[in-house]
PDB file of N, CA and C in Angstrom:
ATOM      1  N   UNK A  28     164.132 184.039  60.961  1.00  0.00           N
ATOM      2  CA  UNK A  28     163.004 184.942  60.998  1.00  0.00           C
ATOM      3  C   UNK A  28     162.647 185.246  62.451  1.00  0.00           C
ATOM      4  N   UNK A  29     162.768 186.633  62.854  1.00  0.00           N
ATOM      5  CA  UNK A  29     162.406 186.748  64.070  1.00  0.00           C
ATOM      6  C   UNK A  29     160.392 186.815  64.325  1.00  0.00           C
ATOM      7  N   UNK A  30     160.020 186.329  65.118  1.00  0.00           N
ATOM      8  CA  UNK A  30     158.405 186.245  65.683  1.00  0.00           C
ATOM      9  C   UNK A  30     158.674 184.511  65.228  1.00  0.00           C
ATOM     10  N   UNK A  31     159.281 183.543  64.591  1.00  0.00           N
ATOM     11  CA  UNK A  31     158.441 182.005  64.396  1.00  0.00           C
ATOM     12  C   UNK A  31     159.088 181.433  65.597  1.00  0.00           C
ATOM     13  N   UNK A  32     157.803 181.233  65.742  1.00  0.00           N
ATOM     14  CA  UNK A  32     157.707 180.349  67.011  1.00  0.00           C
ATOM     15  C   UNK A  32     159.101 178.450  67.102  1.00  0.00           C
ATOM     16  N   UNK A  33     159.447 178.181  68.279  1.00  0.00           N
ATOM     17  CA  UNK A  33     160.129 177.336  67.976  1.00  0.00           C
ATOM     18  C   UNK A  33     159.371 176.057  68.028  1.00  0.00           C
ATOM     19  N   UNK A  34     160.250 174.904  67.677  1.00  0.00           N
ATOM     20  CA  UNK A  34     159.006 173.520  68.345  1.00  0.00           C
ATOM     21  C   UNK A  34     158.698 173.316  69.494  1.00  0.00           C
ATOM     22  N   UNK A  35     158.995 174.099  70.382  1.00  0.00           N
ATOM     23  CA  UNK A  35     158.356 174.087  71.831  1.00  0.00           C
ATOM     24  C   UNK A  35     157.102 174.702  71.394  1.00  0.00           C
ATOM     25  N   UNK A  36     157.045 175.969  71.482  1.00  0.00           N
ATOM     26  CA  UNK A  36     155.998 176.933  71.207  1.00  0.00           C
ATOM     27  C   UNK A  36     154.701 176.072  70.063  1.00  0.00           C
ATOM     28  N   UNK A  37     155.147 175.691  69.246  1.00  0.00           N
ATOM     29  CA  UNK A  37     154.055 174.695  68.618  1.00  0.00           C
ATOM     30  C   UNK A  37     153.577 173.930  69.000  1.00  0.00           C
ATOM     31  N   UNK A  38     153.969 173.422  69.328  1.00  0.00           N
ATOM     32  CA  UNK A  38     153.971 171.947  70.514  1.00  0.00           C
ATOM     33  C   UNK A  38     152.484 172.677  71.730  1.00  0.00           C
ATOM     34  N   UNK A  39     152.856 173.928  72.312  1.00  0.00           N
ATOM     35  CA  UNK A  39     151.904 174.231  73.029  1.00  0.00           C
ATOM     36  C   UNK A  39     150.410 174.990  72.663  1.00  0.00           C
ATOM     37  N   UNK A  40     150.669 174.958  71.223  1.00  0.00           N
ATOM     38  CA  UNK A  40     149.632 176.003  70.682  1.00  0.00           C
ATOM     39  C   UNK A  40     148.476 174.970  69.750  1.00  0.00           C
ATOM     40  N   UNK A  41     149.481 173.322  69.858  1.00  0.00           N
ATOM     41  CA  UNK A  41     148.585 172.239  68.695  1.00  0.00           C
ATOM     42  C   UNK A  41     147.149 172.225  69.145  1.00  0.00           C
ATOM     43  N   UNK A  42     146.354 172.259  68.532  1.00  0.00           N
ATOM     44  CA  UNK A  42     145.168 171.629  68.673  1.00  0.00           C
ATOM     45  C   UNK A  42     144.618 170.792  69.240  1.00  0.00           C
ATOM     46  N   UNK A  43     143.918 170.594  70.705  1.00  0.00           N
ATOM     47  CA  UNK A  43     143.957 169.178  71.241  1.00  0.00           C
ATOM     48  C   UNK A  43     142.822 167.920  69.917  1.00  0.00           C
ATOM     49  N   UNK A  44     142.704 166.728  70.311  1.00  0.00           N
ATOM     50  CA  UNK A  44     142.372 165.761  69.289  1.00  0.00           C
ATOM     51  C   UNK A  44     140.942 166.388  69.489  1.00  0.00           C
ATOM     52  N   UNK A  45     140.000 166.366  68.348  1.00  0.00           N
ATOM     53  CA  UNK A  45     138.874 166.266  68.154  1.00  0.00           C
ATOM     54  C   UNK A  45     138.031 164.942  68.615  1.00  0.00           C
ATOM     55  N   UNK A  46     137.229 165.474  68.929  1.00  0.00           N
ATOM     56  CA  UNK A  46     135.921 164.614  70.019  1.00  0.00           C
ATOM     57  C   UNK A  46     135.561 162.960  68.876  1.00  0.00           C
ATOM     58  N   UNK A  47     136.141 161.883  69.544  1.00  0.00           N
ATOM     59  CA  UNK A  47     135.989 160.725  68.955  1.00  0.00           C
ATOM     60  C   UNK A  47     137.321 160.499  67.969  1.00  0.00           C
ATOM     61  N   UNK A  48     138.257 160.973  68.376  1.00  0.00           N
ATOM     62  CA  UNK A  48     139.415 161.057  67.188  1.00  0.00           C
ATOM     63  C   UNK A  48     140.063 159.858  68.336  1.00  0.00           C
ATOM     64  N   UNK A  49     140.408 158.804  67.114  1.00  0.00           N
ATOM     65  CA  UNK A  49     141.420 157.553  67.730  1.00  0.00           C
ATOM     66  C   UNK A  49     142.761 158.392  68.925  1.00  0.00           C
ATOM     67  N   UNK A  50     142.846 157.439  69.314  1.00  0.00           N
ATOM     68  CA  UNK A  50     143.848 157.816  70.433  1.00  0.00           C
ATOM     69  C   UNK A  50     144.680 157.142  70.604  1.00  0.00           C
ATOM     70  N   UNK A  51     146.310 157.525  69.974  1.00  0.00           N
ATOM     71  CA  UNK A  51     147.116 156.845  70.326  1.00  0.00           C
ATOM     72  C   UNK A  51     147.573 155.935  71.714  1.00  0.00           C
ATOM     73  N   UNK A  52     147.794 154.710  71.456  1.00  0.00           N
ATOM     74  CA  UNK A  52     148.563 153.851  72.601  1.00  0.00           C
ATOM     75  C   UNK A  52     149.504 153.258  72.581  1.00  0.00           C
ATOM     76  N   UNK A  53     150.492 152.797  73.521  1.00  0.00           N
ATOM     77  CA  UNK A  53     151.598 151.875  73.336  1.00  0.00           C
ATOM     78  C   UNK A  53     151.297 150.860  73.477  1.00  0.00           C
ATOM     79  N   UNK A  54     151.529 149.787  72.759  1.00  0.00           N
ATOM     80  CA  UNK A  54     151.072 148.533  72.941  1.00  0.00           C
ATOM     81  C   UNK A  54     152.421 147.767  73.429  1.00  0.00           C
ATOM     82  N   UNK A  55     152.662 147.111  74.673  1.00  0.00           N
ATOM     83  CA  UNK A  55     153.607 146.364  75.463  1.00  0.00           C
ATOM     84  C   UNK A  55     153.191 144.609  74.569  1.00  0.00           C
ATOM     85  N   UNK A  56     153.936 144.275  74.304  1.00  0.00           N
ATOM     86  CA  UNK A  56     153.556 142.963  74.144  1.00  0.00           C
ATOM     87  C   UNK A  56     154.438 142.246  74.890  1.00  0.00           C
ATOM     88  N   UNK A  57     154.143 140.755  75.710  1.00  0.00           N
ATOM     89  CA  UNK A  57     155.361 140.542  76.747  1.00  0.00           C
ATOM     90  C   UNK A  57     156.001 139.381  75.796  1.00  0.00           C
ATOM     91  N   UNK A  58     156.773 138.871  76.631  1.00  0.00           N
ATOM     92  CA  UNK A  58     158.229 138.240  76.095  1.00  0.00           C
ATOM     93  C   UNK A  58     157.388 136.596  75.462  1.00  0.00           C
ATOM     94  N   UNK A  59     157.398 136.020  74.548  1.00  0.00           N
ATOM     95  CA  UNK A  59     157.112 134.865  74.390  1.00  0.00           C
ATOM     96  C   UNK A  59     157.947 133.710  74.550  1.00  0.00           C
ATOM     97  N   UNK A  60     157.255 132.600  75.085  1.00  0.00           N
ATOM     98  CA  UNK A  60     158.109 130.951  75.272  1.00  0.00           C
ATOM     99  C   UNK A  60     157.234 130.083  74.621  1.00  0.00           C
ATOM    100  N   UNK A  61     157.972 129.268  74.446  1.00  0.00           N
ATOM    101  CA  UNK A  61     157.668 127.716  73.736  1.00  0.00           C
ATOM    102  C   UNK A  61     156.827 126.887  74.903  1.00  0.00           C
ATOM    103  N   UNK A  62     156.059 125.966  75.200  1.00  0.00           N
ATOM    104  CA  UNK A  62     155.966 125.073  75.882  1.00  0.00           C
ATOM    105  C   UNK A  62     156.558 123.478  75.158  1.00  0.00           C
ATOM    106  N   UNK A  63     157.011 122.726  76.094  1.00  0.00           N
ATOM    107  CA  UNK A  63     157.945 121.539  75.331  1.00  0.00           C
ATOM    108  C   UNK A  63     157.584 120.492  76.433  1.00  0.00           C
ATOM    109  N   UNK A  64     156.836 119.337  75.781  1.00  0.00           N
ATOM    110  CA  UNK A  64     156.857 118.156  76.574  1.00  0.00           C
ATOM    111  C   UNK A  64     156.985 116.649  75.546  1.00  0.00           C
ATOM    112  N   UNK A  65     156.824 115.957  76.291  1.00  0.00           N
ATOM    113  CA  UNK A  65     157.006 114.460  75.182  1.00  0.00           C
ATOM    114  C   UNK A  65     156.261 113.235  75.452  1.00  0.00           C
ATOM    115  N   UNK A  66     155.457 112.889  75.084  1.00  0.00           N
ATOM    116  CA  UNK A  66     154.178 111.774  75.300  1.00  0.00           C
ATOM    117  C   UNK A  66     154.546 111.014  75.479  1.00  0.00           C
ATOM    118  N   UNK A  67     155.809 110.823  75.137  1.00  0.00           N
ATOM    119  CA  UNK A  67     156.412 109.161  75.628  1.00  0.00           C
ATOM    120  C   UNK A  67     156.946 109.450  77.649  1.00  0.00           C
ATOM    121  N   UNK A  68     156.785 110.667  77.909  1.00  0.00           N
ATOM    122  CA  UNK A  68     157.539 110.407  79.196  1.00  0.00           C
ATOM    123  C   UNK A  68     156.154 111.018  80.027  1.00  0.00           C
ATOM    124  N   UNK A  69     155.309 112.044  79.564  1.00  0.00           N
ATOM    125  CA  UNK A  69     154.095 112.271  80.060  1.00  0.00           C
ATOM    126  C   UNK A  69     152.905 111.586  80.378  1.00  0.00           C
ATOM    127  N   UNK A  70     152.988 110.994  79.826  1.00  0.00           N
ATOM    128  CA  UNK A  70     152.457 109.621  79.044  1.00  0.00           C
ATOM    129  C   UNK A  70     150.721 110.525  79.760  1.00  0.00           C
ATOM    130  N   UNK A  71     149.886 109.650  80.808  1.00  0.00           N
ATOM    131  CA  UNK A  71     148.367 109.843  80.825  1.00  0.00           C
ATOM    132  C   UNK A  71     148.432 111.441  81.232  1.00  0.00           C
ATOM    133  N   UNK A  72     149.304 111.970  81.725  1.00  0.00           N
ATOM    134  CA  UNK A  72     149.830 113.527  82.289  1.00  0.00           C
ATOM    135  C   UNK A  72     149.768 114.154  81.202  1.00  0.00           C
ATOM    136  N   UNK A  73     149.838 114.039  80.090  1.00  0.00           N
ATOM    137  CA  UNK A  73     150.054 114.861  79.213  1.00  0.00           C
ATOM    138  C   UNK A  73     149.097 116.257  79.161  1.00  0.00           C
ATOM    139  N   UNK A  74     147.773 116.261  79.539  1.00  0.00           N
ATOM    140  CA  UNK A  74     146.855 117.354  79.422  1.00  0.00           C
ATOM    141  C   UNK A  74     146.652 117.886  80.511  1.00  0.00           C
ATOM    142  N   UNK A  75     147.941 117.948  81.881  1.00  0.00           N
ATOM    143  CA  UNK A  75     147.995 118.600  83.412  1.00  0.00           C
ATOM    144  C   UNK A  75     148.790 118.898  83.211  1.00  0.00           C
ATOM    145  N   UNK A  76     149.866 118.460  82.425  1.00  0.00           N
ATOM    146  CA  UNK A  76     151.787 118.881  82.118  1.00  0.00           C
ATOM    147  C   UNK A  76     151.142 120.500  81.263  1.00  0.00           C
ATOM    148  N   UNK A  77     150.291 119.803  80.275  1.00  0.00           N
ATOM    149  CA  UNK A  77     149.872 121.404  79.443  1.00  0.00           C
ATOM    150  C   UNK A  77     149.400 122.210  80.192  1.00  0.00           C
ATOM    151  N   UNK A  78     148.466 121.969  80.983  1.00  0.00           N
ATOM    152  CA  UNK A  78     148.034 122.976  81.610  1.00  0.00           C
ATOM    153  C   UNK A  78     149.028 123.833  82.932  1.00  0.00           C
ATOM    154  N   UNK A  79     149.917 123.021  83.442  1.00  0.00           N
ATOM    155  CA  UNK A  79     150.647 123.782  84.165  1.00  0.00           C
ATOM    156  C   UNK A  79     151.854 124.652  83.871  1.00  0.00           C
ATOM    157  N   UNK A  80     152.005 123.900  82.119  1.00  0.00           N
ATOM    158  CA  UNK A  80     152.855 124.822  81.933  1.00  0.00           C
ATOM    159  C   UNK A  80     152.479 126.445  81.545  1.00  0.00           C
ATOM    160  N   UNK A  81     150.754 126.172  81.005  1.00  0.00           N
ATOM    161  CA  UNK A  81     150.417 127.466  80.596  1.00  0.00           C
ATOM    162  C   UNK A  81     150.335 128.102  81.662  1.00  0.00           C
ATOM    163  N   UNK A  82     149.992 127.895  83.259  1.00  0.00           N
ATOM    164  CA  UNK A  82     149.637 128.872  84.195  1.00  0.00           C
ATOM    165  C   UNK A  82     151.327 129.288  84.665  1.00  0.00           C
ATOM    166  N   UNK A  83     152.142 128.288  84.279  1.00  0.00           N
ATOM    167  CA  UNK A  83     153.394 129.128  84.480  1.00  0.00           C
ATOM    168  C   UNK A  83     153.862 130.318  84.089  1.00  0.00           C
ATOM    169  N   UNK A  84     153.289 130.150  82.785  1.00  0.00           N
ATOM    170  CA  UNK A  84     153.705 131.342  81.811  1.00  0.00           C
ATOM    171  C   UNK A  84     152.545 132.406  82.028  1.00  0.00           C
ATOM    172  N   UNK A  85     151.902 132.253  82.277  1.00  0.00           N
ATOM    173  CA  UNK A  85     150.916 133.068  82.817  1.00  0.00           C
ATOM    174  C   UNK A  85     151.337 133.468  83.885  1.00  0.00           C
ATOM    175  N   UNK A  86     151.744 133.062  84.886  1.00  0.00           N
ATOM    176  CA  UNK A  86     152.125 133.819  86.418  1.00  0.00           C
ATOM    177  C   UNK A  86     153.332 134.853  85.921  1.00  0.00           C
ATOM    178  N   UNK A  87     154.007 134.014  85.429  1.00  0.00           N
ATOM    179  CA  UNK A  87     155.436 134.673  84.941  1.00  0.00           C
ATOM    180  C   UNK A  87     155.753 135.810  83.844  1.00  0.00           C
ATOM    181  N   UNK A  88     154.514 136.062  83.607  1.00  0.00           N
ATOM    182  CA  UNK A  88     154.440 137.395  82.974  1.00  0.00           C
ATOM    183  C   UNK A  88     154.226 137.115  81.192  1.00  0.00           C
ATOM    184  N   UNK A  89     154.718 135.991  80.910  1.00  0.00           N
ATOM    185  CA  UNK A  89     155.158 135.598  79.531  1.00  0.00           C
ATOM    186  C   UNK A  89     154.307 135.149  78.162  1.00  0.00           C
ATOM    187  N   UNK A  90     154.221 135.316  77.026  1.00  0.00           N
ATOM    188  CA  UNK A  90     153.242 135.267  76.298  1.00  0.00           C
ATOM    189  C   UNK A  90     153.222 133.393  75.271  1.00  0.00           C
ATOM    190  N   UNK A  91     152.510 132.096  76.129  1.00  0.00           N
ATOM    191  CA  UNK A  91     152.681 130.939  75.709  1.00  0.00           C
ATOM    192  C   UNK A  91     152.035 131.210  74.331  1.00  0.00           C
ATOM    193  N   UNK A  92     153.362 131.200  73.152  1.00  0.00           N
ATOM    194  CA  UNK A  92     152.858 130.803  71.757  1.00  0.00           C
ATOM    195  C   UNK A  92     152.919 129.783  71.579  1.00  0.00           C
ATOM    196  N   UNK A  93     152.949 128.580  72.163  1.00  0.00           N
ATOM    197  CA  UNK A  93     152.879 127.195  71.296  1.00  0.00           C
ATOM    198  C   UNK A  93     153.492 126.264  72.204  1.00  0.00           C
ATOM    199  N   UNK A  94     152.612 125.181  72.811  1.00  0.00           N
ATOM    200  CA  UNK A  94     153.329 123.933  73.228  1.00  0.00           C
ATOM    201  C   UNK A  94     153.281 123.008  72.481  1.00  0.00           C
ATOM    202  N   UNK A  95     154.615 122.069  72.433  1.00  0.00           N
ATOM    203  CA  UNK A  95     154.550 121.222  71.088  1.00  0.00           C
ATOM    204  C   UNK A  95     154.700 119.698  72.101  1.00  0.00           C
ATOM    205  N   UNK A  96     153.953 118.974  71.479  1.00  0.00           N
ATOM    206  CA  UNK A  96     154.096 117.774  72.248  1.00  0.00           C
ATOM    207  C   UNK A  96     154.556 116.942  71.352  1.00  0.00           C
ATOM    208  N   UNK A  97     155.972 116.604  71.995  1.00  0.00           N
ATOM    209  CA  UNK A  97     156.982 115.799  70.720  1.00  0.00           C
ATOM    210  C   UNK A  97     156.560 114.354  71.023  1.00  0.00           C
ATOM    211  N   UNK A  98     156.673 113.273  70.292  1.00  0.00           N
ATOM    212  CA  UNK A  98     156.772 111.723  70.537  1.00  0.00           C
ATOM    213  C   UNK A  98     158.259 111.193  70.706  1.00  0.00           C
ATOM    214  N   UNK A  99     158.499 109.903  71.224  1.00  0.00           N
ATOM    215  CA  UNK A  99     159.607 109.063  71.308  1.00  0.00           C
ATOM    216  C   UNK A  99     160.955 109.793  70.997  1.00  0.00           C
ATOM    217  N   UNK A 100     160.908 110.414  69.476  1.00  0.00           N
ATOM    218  CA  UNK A 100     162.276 110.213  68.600  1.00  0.00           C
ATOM    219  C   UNK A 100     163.146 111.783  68.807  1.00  0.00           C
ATOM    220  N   UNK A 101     163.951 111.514  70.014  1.00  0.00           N
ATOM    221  CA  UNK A 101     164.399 112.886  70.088  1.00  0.00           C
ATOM    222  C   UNK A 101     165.198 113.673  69.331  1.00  0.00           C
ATOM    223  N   UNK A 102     165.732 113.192  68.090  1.00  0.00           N
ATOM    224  CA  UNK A 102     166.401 114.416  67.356  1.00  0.00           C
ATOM    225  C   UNK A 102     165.474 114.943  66.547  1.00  0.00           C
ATOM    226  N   UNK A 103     164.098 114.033  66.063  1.00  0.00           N
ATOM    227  CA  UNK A 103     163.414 114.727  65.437  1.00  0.00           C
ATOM    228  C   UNK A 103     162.371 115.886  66.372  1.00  0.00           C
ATOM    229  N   UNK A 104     162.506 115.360  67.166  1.00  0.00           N
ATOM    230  CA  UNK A 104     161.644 116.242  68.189  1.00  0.00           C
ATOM    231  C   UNK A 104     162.477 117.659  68.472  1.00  0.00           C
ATOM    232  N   UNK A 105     164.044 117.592  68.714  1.00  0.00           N
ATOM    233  CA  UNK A 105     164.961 118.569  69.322  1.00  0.00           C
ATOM    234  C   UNK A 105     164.539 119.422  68.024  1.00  0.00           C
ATOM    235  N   UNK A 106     164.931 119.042  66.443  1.00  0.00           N
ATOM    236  CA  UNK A 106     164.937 119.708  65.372  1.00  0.00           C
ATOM    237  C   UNK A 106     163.544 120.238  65.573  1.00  0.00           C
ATOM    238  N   UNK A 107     162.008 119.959  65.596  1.00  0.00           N
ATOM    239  CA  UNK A 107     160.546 120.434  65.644  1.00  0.00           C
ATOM    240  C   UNK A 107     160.829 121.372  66.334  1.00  0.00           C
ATOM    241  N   UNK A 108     161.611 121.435  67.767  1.00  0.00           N
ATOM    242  CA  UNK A 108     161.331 122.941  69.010  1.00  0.00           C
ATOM    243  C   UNK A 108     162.033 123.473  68.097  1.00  0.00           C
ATOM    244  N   UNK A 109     163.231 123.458  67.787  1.00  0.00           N
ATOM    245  CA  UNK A 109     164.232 124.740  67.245  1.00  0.00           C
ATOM    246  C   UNK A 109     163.294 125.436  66.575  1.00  0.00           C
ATOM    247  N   UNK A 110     163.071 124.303  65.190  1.00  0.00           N
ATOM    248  CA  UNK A 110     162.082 125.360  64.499  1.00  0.00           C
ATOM    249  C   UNK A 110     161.120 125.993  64.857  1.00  0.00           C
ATOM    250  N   UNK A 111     160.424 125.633  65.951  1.00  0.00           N
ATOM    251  CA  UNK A 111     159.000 126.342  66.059  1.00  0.00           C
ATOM    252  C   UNK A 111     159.568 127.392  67.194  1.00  0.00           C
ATOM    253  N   UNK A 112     160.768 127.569  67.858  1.00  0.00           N
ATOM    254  CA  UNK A 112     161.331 128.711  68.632  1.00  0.00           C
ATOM    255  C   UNK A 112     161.767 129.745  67.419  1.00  0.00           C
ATOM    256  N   UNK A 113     162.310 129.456  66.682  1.00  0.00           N
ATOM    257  CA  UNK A 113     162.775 130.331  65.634  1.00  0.00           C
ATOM    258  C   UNK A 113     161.254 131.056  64.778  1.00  0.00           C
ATOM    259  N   UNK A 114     160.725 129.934  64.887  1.00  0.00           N
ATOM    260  CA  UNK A 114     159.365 130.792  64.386  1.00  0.00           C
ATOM    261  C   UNK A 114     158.242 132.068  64.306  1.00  0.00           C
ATOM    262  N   UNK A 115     158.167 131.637  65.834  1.00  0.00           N
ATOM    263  CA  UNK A 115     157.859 132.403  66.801  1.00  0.00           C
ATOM    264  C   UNK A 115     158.220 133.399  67.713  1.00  0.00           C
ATOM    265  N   UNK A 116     159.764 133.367  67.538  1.00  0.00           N
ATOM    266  CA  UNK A 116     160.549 134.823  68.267  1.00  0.00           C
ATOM    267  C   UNK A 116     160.660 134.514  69.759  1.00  0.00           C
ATOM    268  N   UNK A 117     160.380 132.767  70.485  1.00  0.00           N
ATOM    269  CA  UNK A 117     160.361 132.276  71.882  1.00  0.00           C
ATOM    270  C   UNK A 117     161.603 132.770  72.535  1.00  0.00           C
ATOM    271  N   UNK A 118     161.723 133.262  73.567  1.00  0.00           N
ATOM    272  CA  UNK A 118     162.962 133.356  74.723  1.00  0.00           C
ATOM    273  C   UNK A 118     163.291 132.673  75.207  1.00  0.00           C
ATOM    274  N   UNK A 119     162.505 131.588  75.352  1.00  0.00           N
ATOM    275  CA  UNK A 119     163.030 130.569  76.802  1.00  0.00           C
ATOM    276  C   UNK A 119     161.301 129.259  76.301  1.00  0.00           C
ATOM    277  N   UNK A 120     162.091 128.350  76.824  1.00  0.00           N
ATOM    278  CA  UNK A 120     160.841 126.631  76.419  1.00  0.00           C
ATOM    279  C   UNK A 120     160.607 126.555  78.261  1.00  0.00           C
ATOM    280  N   UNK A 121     159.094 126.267  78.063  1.00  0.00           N
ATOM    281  CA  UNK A 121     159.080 125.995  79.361  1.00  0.00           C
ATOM    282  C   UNK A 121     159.175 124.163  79.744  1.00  0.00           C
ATOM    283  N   UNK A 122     159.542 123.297  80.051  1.00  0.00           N
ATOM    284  CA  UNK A 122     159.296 121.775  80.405  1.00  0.00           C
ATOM    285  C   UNK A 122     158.072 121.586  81.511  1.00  0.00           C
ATOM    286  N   UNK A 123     157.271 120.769  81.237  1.00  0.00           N
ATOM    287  CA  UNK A 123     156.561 119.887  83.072  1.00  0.00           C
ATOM    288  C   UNK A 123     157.607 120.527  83.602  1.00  0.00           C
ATOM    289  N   UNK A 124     158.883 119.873  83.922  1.00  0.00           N
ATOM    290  CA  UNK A 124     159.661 119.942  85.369  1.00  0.00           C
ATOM    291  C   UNK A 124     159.454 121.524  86.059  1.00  0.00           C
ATOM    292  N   UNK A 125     159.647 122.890  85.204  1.00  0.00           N
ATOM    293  CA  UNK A 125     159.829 123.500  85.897  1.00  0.00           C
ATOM    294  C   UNK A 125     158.658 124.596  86.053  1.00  0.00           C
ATOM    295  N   UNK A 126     157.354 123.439  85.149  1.00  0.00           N
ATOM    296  CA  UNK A 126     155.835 124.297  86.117  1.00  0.00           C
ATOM    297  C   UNK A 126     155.450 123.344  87.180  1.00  0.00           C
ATOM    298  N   UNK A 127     155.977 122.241  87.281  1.00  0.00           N
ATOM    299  CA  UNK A 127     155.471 121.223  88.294  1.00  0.00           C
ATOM    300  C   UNK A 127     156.351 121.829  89.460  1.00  0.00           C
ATOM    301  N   UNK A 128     157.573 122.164  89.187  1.00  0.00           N
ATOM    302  CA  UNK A 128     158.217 122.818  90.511  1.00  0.00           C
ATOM    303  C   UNK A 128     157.787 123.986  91.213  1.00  0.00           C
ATOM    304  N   UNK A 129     157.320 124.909  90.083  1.00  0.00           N
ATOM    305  CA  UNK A 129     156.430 126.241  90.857  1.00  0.00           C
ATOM    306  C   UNK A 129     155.385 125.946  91.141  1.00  0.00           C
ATOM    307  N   UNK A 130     154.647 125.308  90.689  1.00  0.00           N
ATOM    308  CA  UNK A 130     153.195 124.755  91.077  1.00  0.00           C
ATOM    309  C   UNK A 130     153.398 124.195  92.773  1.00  0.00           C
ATOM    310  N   UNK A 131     154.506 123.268  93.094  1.00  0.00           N
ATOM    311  CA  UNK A 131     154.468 122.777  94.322  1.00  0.00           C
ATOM    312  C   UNK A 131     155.284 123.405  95.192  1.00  0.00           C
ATOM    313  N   UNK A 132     155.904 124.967  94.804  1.00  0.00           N
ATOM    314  CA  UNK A 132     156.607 125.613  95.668  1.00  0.00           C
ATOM    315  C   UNK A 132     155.758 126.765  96.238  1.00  0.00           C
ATOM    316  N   UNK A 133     154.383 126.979  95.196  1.00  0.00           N
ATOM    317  CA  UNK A 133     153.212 128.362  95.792  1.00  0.00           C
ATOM    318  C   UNK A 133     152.129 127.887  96.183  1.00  0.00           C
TER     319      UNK A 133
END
């Protein structure tokens, strides 16, 4: 049909949104990690180990869903992270070791 406009031409003729009309956004959500420590090796540290691992993940851009604080028995503990990484959609576990290392390298 000659005169219909193409989807460009529509595109420039739409209606802008009406006054109080929701407004689309992209919502970024960032990458999530595990936090992973073990009371038997943290031992009185255990609630500075947590906390440094959360400001790790916090500096580092990353979204901490869950630190699990395993006891003694490590296969049952190895089996608890898997699952709760699989759970949660985690990229990467953070340990103490490697927020205690950024912590004393900034």
């Amino acid at each position: 049909m000659l005169g219909t406009p193409d989807a460009v031409s529509r595109e420039r003729w739409r209606k802008p949104p009406a006054a109080g009309a929701p407004v689309e956004r992209e919502v970024i959500m960032k990458p999530k990690v595990v936090g992973y420590l073990r009371r038997d090796i943290s031992g009185r540290r255990t609630r500075r180990h947590e906390m440094e691992i959360r400001a790790l993940a916090k500096a580092s851009g990353f979204d901490l869903a869950r630190t699990l604080v395993a006891g003694p028995t490590a296969p049952a503990s190895l089996t608890a992270l898997l699952t709760v990484i699989g759970r949660v959609g985690a990229i990467a576990v953070i340990p103490p070791l490697c927020a205690i290392w950024k912590t004393a390298r900034t």
